[in-house]
Short mmCIF file of C-alpha atoms in Angstrom, two decimals:
data_model
loop_
_atom_site.label_atom_id
_atom_site.label_comp_id
_atom_site.label_asym_id
_atom_site.label_seq_id
_atom_site.Cartn_x
_atom_site.Cartn_y
_atom_site.Cartn_z
CA MET A 14 11.14 -27.05 4.23
CA GLU A 15 9.38 -25.44 1.29
CA PRO A 16 9.96 -21.85 0.16
CA THR A 17 7.18 -19.40 0.89
CA LYS A 18 6.00 -15.96 -0.13
CA GLU A 19 4.02 -14.80 2.84
CA THR A 20 2.79 -11.52 4.20
CA SER A 21 5.48 -11.60 6.85
CA HIS A 22 8.11 -11.42 4.16
CA VAL A 23 7.31 -7.83 3.39
CA VAL A 24 10.86 -6.94 4.35
CA GLU A 25 12.02 -9.07 1.48
CA LEU A 26 9.74 -7.34 -0.95
CA VAL A 27 10.78 -3.86 0.08
CA ASP A 28 14.45 -4.64 0.36
CA ILE A 29 14.51 -6.36 -3.01
CA LEU A 30 12.46 -4.02 -5.12
CA LEU A 31 14.14 -0.85 -3.97
CA ARG A 32 17.69 -2.10 -4.08
CA GLU A 33 18.11 -4.94 -6.52
CA GLY A 34 17.30 -5.84 -10.06
CA VAL A 35 18.29 -4.42 -13.38
CA VAL A 36 19.25 -0.78 -13.29
CA VAL A 37 19.47 1.10 -16.53
CA ALA A 38 22.04 3.80 -16.95
CA ALA A 39 21.43 5.77 -20.09
CA ASP A 40 20.51 9.26 -21.14
CA VAL A 41 16.88 8.30 -21.53
CA VAL A 42 16.53 7.18 -17.93
CA VAL A 43 14.76 9.61 -15.70
CA SER A 44 14.23 7.54 -12.63
CA VAL A 45 16.10 4.98 -10.62
CA ALA A 46 15.19 4.21 -7.05
CA GLU A 47 18.81 4.30 -6.01
CA ILE A 48 19.30 7.96 -6.79
CA PRO A 49 17.95 10.93 -4.82
CA LEU A 50 15.58 12.00 -7.56
CA VAL A 51 13.10 9.41 -6.42
CA GLY A 52 14.33 8.65 -2.99
CA ILE A 53 13.63 11.77 -0.99
CA GLN A 54 10.05 11.19 0.05
CA LEU A 55 10.23 7.48 -0.43
CA ARG A 56 13.05 7.04 2.04
CA LEU A 57 11.34 9.24 4.57
CA ALA A 58 8.40 6.92 4.26
CA LEU A 59 10.46 3.84 4.98
CA ALA A 60 10.81 4.79 8.64
CA GLY A 61 7.20 3.80 9.11
CA MET A 62 7.22 0.76 6.91
CA THR A 63 6.46 -1.71 9.63
CA GLU A 64 2.88 -0.63 9.07
CA LEU A 65 3.06 -2.42 5.75
CA THR A 66 2.67 -5.76 7.38
CA LYS A 67 -0.70 -4.80 8.79
CA HIS A 68 -2.33 -4.17 5.46
CA GLU A 69 -4.32 -6.70 3.54
CA CYS A 70 -2.75 -5.93 0.20
CA PHE A 71 0.11 -8.32 0.82
CA ALA A 72 -2.31 -11.02 1.87
CA GLU A 73 -4.15 -10.60 -1.41
CA TRP A 74 -0.89 -10.88 -3.30
CA ASP A 75 0.02 -13.93 -1.27
CA ASP A 76 -3.33 -15.53 -2.07
CA THR A 77 -2.79 -14.88 -5.75
CA ILE A 78 0.61 -16.52 -5.67
CA ARG A 79 -0.68 -19.50 -3.75
CA GLY A 80 -3.66 -19.86 -6.04
CA ARG A 81 -1.39 -20.00 -9.03
CA GLU A 82 0.86 -22.57 -7.40
CA ASP A 83 -2.16 -24.68 -6.47
CA ALA A 84 -3.34 -24.52 -10.06
CA ASP A 85 0.10 -25.55 -11.29
CA ALA A 86 0.07 -28.50 -8.94
CA ILE A 87 -3.18 -29.87 -10.35
CA MET B 22 -8.86 3.00 -9.04
CA SER B 23 -5.89 5.25 -9.66
CA SER B 24 -4.32 6.75 -6.58
CA GLU B 25 -2.94 10.23 -6.31
CA ARG B 26 0.78 10.60 -6.26
CA THR B 27 1.79 12.69 -3.34
CA ASN B 28 4.86 14.45 -4.61
CA PRO B 29 3.76 17.43 -6.69
CA SER B 30 7.38 18.50 -7.05
CA SER B 31 8.35 15.37 -8.96
CA PRO B 32 9.43 16.25 -12.47
CA THR B 33 7.12 15.13 -15.22
CA VAL B 34 8.24 12.56 -17.74
CA THR B 35 7.92 12.85 -21.49
CA ASP B 36 6.39 9.72 -22.95
CA GLY B 37 7.82 7.60 -20.15
CA ARG B 38 7.85 3.83 -19.87
CA TYR B 39 7.92 2.32 -16.41
CA LEU B 40 9.87 -0.93 -16.75
CA TYR B 41 9.02 -4.18 -14.96
CA CYS B 42 11.11 -6.86 -16.60
CA ILE B 43 12.57 -8.35 -19.74
CA VAL B 44 11.61 -11.81 -21.02
CA ASP B 45 12.32 -14.20 -23.82
CA ALA B 46 9.03 -14.23 -25.73
CA SER B 47 10.01 -16.78 -28.34
CA ASP B 48 8.09 -19.66 -26.74
CA ALA B 49 4.95 -17.82 -25.67
CA ASN B 50 2.35 -16.52 -28.09
CA VAL B 51 1.12 -13.76 -25.81
CA SER B 52 0.61 -10.17 -26.87
CA GLN B 53 -1.33 -8.93 -23.85
CA LEU B 54 -1.15 -9.48 -20.11
CA SER B 55 -4.14 -9.81 -17.81
CA VAL B 56 -2.46 -8.22 -14.80
CA THR B 57 -2.57 -4.49 -14.13
CA GLY B 58 0.51 -2.60 -13.09
CA VAL B 59 1.50 0.12 -10.65
CA ASP B 60 -1.45 2.48 -10.09
CA ASP B 61 -3.63 0.08 -12.07
CA ALA B 62 -1.77 1.01 -15.24
CA THR B 63 -2.26 -1.03 -18.38
CA VAL B 64 0.80 -3.19 -18.85
CA SER B 65 2.07 -3.94 -22.32
CA LEU B 66 4.81 -5.76 -24.13
CA THR B 67 7.30 -4.01 -26.33
CA THR B 68 9.23 -6.45 -28.47
CA TYR B 69 12.52 -6.46 -30.27
CA ASP B 70 12.79 -9.74 -32.15
CA ASP B 71 11.97 -12.31 -29.48
CA ILE B 72 12.95 -10.09 -26.55
CA ALA B 73 9.97 -8.48 -24.81
CA VAL B 74 10.07 -5.64 -22.32
CA VAL B 75 7.10 -5.36 -19.97
CA SER B 76 6.20 -1.77 -19.18
CA HIS B 77 3.44 0.77 -18.80
CA ALA B 78 3.17 4.35 -20.04
CA THR B 79 3.68 7.05 -17.44
CA ASP B 80 4.09 10.80 -17.32
CA GLN B 81 5.43 11.00 -13.76
CA LEU B 82 7.89 9.45 -11.37
CA TYR B 83 6.72 7.32 -8.49
CA ASP B 84 7.74 8.95 -5.24
CA THR B 85 5.68 9.23 -2.13
CA ASP B 86 5.76 9.56 1.62
CA ASP B 87 2.48 7.67 1.91
CA ILE B 88 3.18 4.18 3.21
CA ALA B 89 -0.07 2.73 1.92
CA GLN B 90 0.66 4.13 -1.50
CA LEU B 91 4.16 2.72 -1.59
CA ARG B 92 2.82 -0.63 -0.41
CA ARG B 93 0.36 -0.79 -3.30
CA TRP B 94 3.04 0.18 -5.81
CA LEU B 95 5.52 -2.43 -4.62
CA VAL B 96 2.95 -5.18 -4.55
CA ALA B 97 1.68 -4.22 -7.99
CA HIS B 98 5.23 -4.17 -9.36
CA GLN B 99 5.96 -7.63 -7.99
CA ALA B 100 2.57 -8.96 -9.10
CA VAL B 101 3.32 -8.00 -12.70
CA ILE B 102 6.70 -9.71 -12.57
CA ASP B 103 5.13 -12.80 -10.99
CA GLU B 104 2.51 -12.97 -13.73
CA VAL B 105 5.06 -12.45 -16.47
CA GLY B 106 7.32 -15.06 -14.94
CA ALA B 107 4.48 -17.59 -14.85
CA THR B 108 3.73 -16.94 -18.51
CA PHE B 109 7.17 -16.57 -20.07
CA GLY B 110 9.59 -18.13 -17.64
CA THR B 111 12.35 -16.48 -15.66
CA PRO B 112 12.34 -12.71 -16.27
CA LEU B 113 15.13 -10.21 -15.86
CA PRO B 114 13.53 -7.94 -13.25
CA PHE B 115 13.95 -4.21 -13.01
CA GLN B 116 14.12 -2.36 -9.72
CA PHE B 117 11.09 -0.41 -8.64
CA ASP B 118 10.74 2.93 -10.42
CA VAL B 119 13.01 2.56 -13.40
CA ILE B 120 11.56 4.73 -16.17
CA LEU B 121 12.75 5.39 -19.70
CA GLN B 122 11.76 8.49 -21.62
CA GLY B 123 10.91 8.41 -25.29
CA GLY B 124 8.13 5.84 -25.54
CA ASP B 125 8.31 2.37 -27.06
CA GLU B 126 10.91 3.59 -29.51
CA ALA B 127 13.33 4.38 -26.68
CA VAL B 128 12.67 0.96 -25.14
CA VAL B 129 13.44 -0.79 -28.43
CA GLN B 130 16.57 1.30 -28.91
CA TRP B 131 17.75 0.44 -25.43
CA VAL B 132 17.19 -3.28 -26.01
CA GLU B 133 18.96 -3.07 -29.35
CA ALA B 134 21.95 -1.37 -27.75
CA ASN B 135 22.14 -4.06 -25.04
CA GLU B 136 20.89 -7.02 -27.05
CA GLN B 137 23.84 -9.31 -26.55
CA ARG B 138 24.03 -8.75 -22.82
CA ILE B 139 20.27 -9.25 -22.47
CA ARG B 140 20.32 -12.48 -24.48
CA THR B 141 23.25 -13.79 -22.47
CA ALA B 142 21.46 -13.03 -19.21
CA LEU B 143 18.16 -14.55 -20.36
CA ASP B 144 19.98 -17.72 -21.39
CA GLU B 145 21.91 -17.84 -18.15
CA PHE B 146 18.84 -17.52 -15.92
CA ARG B 147 16.41 -19.65 -17.91
CA GLY B 148 14.72 -22.06 -15.48
CA SER B 149 16.49 -20.58 -12.46
CA TRP B 150 14.97 -18.49 -9.70
CA GLU B 151 16.24 -16.61 -6.71
CA TYR B 152 15.57 -17.98 -3.24
CA ARG B 153 16.27 -16.08 -0.06
CA VAL B 154 17.60 -17.86 2.99
CA HIS B 155 17.55 -15.92 6.23
CA LEU B 156 19.09 -17.43 9.31
CA LYS B 157 18.18 -15.93 12.68
CA TRP B 158 18.72 -17.17 16.17
CA ASP B 159 17.22 -16.65 19.57
CA ARG B 160 20.20 -15.36 21.53
CA SER B 161 18.94 -16.53 24.92
CA ASP B 162 18.34 -20.06 23.62
CA VAL B 163 21.76 -20.24 22.02
CA GLU B 164 23.40 -18.79 25.11
CA SER B 165 21.84 -21.52 27.22
CA VAL B 166 23.41 -24.16 25.01
CA VAL B 167 26.76 -22.41 24.93
CA ARG B 168 26.91 -21.91 28.70
CA GLU B 169 26.47 -25.64 29.18
CA ALA B 170 28.88 -26.69 26.47
CA ASP B 171 31.87 -24.37 26.86
CA ASP B 172 34.49 -25.51 29.39
CA ARG B 173 35.98 -22.04 29.85
CA LEU B 174 32.61 -20.51 30.70
CA GLN B 175 31.98 -23.31 33.16
CA GLU B 176 35.39 -22.71 34.69
CA ILE B 177 34.82 -18.96 35.12
CA SER B 178 31.41 -19.61 36.68
CA GLN B 179 32.98 -22.02 39.14
CA GLN B 180 35.70 -19.52 40.06
CA ARG B 181 33.11 -16.78 40.55
CA ALA B 182 31.13 -18.94 42.92
CA GLU B 183 34.20 -19.51 45.03
CA THR B 184 35.60 -15.94 45.24
CA GLY B 185 34.78 -12.74 47.03
CA GLU B 186 32.90 -9.73 45.71
CA GLY B 187 36.04 -7.84 44.62
CA THR B 188 37.11 -10.54 42.18
CA GLN B 189 33.64 -11.24 40.90
CA PHE B 190 33.54 -8.10 38.77
CA LEU B 191 36.71 -9.15 36.96
CA LEU B 192 35.35 -12.65 36.43
CA ASP B 193 32.05 -11.27 35.18
CA THR B 194 33.94 -9.26 32.59
CA GLN B 195 35.95 -12.32 31.56
CA TYR B 196 32.75 -14.32 31.35
CA GLU B 197 31.02 -11.82 29.07
CA GLU B 198 34.09 -11.54 26.83
CA ARG B 199 34.31 -15.30 26.53
CA LEU B 200 30.58 -15.58 25.87
CA THR B 201 30.77 -12.98 23.09
CA GLU B 202 33.74 -14.81 21.58
CA VAL B 203 31.97 -18.16 21.65
CA LEU B 204 28.78 -16.74 20.17
CA GLU B 205 30.67 -15.06 17.32
CA THR B 206 32.49 -18.31 16.60
CA LYS B 207 29.21 -20.16 16.59
CA LYS B 208 27.68 -17.60 14.23
CA ALA B 209 30.60 -17.99 11.83
CA SER B 210 30.30 -21.76 12.04
CA LEU B 211 26.58 -21.61 11.27
CA ARG B 212 27.22 -19.35 8.28
CA ASP B 213 29.82 -21.79 6.98
CA ARG B 214 27.50 -24.76 7.42
CA LEU B 215 24.69 -22.87 5.73
CA THR B 216 26.88 -21.94 2.79
CA ASP B 217 28.13 -25.51 2.45
CA ALA B 218 24.58 -26.84 2.52
CA ILE B 219 23.41 -24.36 -0.10
CA ASP B 220 26.42 -24.86 -2.36
CA GLU B 221 25.34 -28.44 -2.98
CA THR B 222 22.29 -27.25 -4.90
CA ALA B 223 22.86 -23.64 -5.92
CA ARG B 224 23.98 -22.38 -9.29
CA GLN B 225 25.12 -19.12 -7.70
CA VAL B 226 25.14 -17.74 -4.18
CA THR B 227 25.57 -14.23 -2.86
CA SER B 228 25.55 -13.02 0.71
CA HIS B 229 23.76 -9.87 1.72
CA THR B 230 24.48 -7.97 4.90
CA ALA B 231 23.25 -10.01 7.82
CA VAL B 232 20.87 -7.26 8.91
CA PRO B 233 18.35 -5.88 6.39
CA SER B 234 19.28 -2.52 4.99
CA LEU B 235 15.92 -1.09 5.96
CA GLU B 236 16.19 -0.98 9.70
CA GLY B 237 13.09 -1.27 11.75
CA LEU B 238 11.32 -3.45 9.23
CA ASP B 239 12.39 -6.78 10.55
CA GLY B 240 10.08 -6.84 13.56
CA LEU B 241 12.48 -8.97 15.54
CA ASP B 242 11.95 -9.34 19.24
CA ASP B 243 14.74 -8.42 21.66
CA ASP B 244 16.39 -11.84 21.77
CA THR B 245 16.29 -12.58 18.05
CA GLU B 246 19.35 -11.71 15.99
CA TRP B 247 20.20 -11.98 12.31
CA VAL B 248 22.98 -14.43 11.52
CA ALA B 249 22.95 -14.57 7.72
CA ARG B 250 20.98 -13.42 4.69
CA ILE B 251 21.82 -15.30 1.54
CA ALA B 252 20.42 -15.14 -1.97
CA VAL B 253 20.54 -18.40 -3.89
CA LEU B 254 20.12 -18.89 -7.61
CA ALA B 255 18.79 -22.40 -8.15
CA ASP B 256 16.81 -24.39 -10.66
CA LYS B 257 13.12 -24.65 -9.78
CA SER B 258 13.49 -28.42 -9.91
CA ASP B 259 16.09 -28.26 -7.11
CA GLU B 260 13.85 -26.28 -4.75
CA THR B 261 12.88 -29.29 -2.64
CA GLU B 262 16.45 -30.50 -2.32
CA LEU B 263 17.55 -27.04 -1.23
CA GLY B 264 14.83 -27.03 1.42
CA THR B 265 15.99 -30.42 2.67
CA HIS B 266 19.54 -29.12 3.13
CA LEU B 267 18.17 -26.16 5.06
CA ASP B 268 16.25 -28.50 7.34
CA ASP B 269 19.58 -29.90 8.46
CA ILE B 270 20.66 -26.45 9.66
CA ALA B 271 17.34 -25.50 11.19
CA VAL B 272 17.57 -28.30 13.76
CA HIS B 273 20.23 -26.43 15.74
CA PRO B 274 18.77 -25.18 19.04
CA GLY B 275 17.57 -21.58 18.88
CA VAL B 276 18.07 -21.37 15.12
CA ALA B 277 15.30 -20.40 12.70
CA ILE B 278 15.49 -20.31 8.91
CA GLU B 279 13.22 -18.37 6.59
CA PHE B 280 13.18 -19.77 3.09
CA THR B 281 11.41 -17.52 0.59
CA GLY B 282 10.89 -17.57 -3.14
CA PRO B 283 10.87 -18.22 -5.95
CA TRP B 284 11.78 -14.64 -6.85
CA PRO B 285 13.14 -13.47 -10.15
CA PRO B 286 16.92 -13.26 -10.05
CA TYR B 287 17.07 -9.79 -8.51
CA SER B 288 20.42 -10.34 -6.79
CA PHE B 289 22.08 -11.87 -9.83
CA THR B 290 21.08 -9.57 -12.66
CA PRO B 291 24.05 -8.26 -14.61
CA ASP B 292 24.81 -4.63 -15.24
CA LEU B 293 22.91 -3.58 -18.33
CA VAL B 294 24.54 -0.23 -18.60
CA GLU B 295 24.40 1.48 -21.92
CA ASP B 296 27.69 3.01 -22.91
CA SER B 297 27.40 6.76 -22.82
#
């Protein structure tokens, strides 16, 4: 099988971007998704995140990714 | 089109820089990026020697209870990292909503303070990407196979058919306990096989909790269950081989594998924590 980045993988995108990646801890940092400063409204919003999959934005992103891969393959 | 942030109580930021990723810019003669960032912000590169940090200027945090808004932000964040990755190679990605105060100067100072760790990480991940492997199964399909294959379950079924109502309840309980035991054993076996298959190709592997941390997002039907969620760091050139190994696992009845990527190495990024 080949790896994909499809609209249905929205769970991946949300789970990854809010929880993983480089986190900076320094005096100059004012915002990290892991801490309550940002999370209050954002986490409330997550309860309804299944709606994400219905929006076209992810499809557009998917098309962009695929277009680039197609171009690379040429 | 810039969208309105919906949290008026969010503190404002003084000369903030929203961070997307860090890249090695030594091989790419690029000073500007064509992609726009979160809220259509203009994305720029801030460099320290050959290390470039991709960011945009912001005066506020990004917090919202508007799902559509959050969706656009997340997609925009990932799109920037995808574009940067295609141009410069494997980036060190930041989480969503990591913001430094103090403008480009603060960004440079932060890179300078963490230079060695950043260089080590960029070298380590060069040419490698993160792939996600999710193994799910259809419980009813797997149960069907197990019921046929397990001698003890067959034995209990036979006993139940031959006994009166009073004993049936006890046998039903025994049956369910045995079924649960067999299914858990099978899950563990599948995880082991999956790990073995991945290990042949992976540079690093890390297991995430079997069920996504954001409940309710998975959209699974009633019979589908998570078995494993694994992040794999592998060379792009080994992507096809990795997929072939996964095919060997996916042939098990009732088993489905999602293979996504390439992502930047989100699950493998080191701690870049400035001493304070």
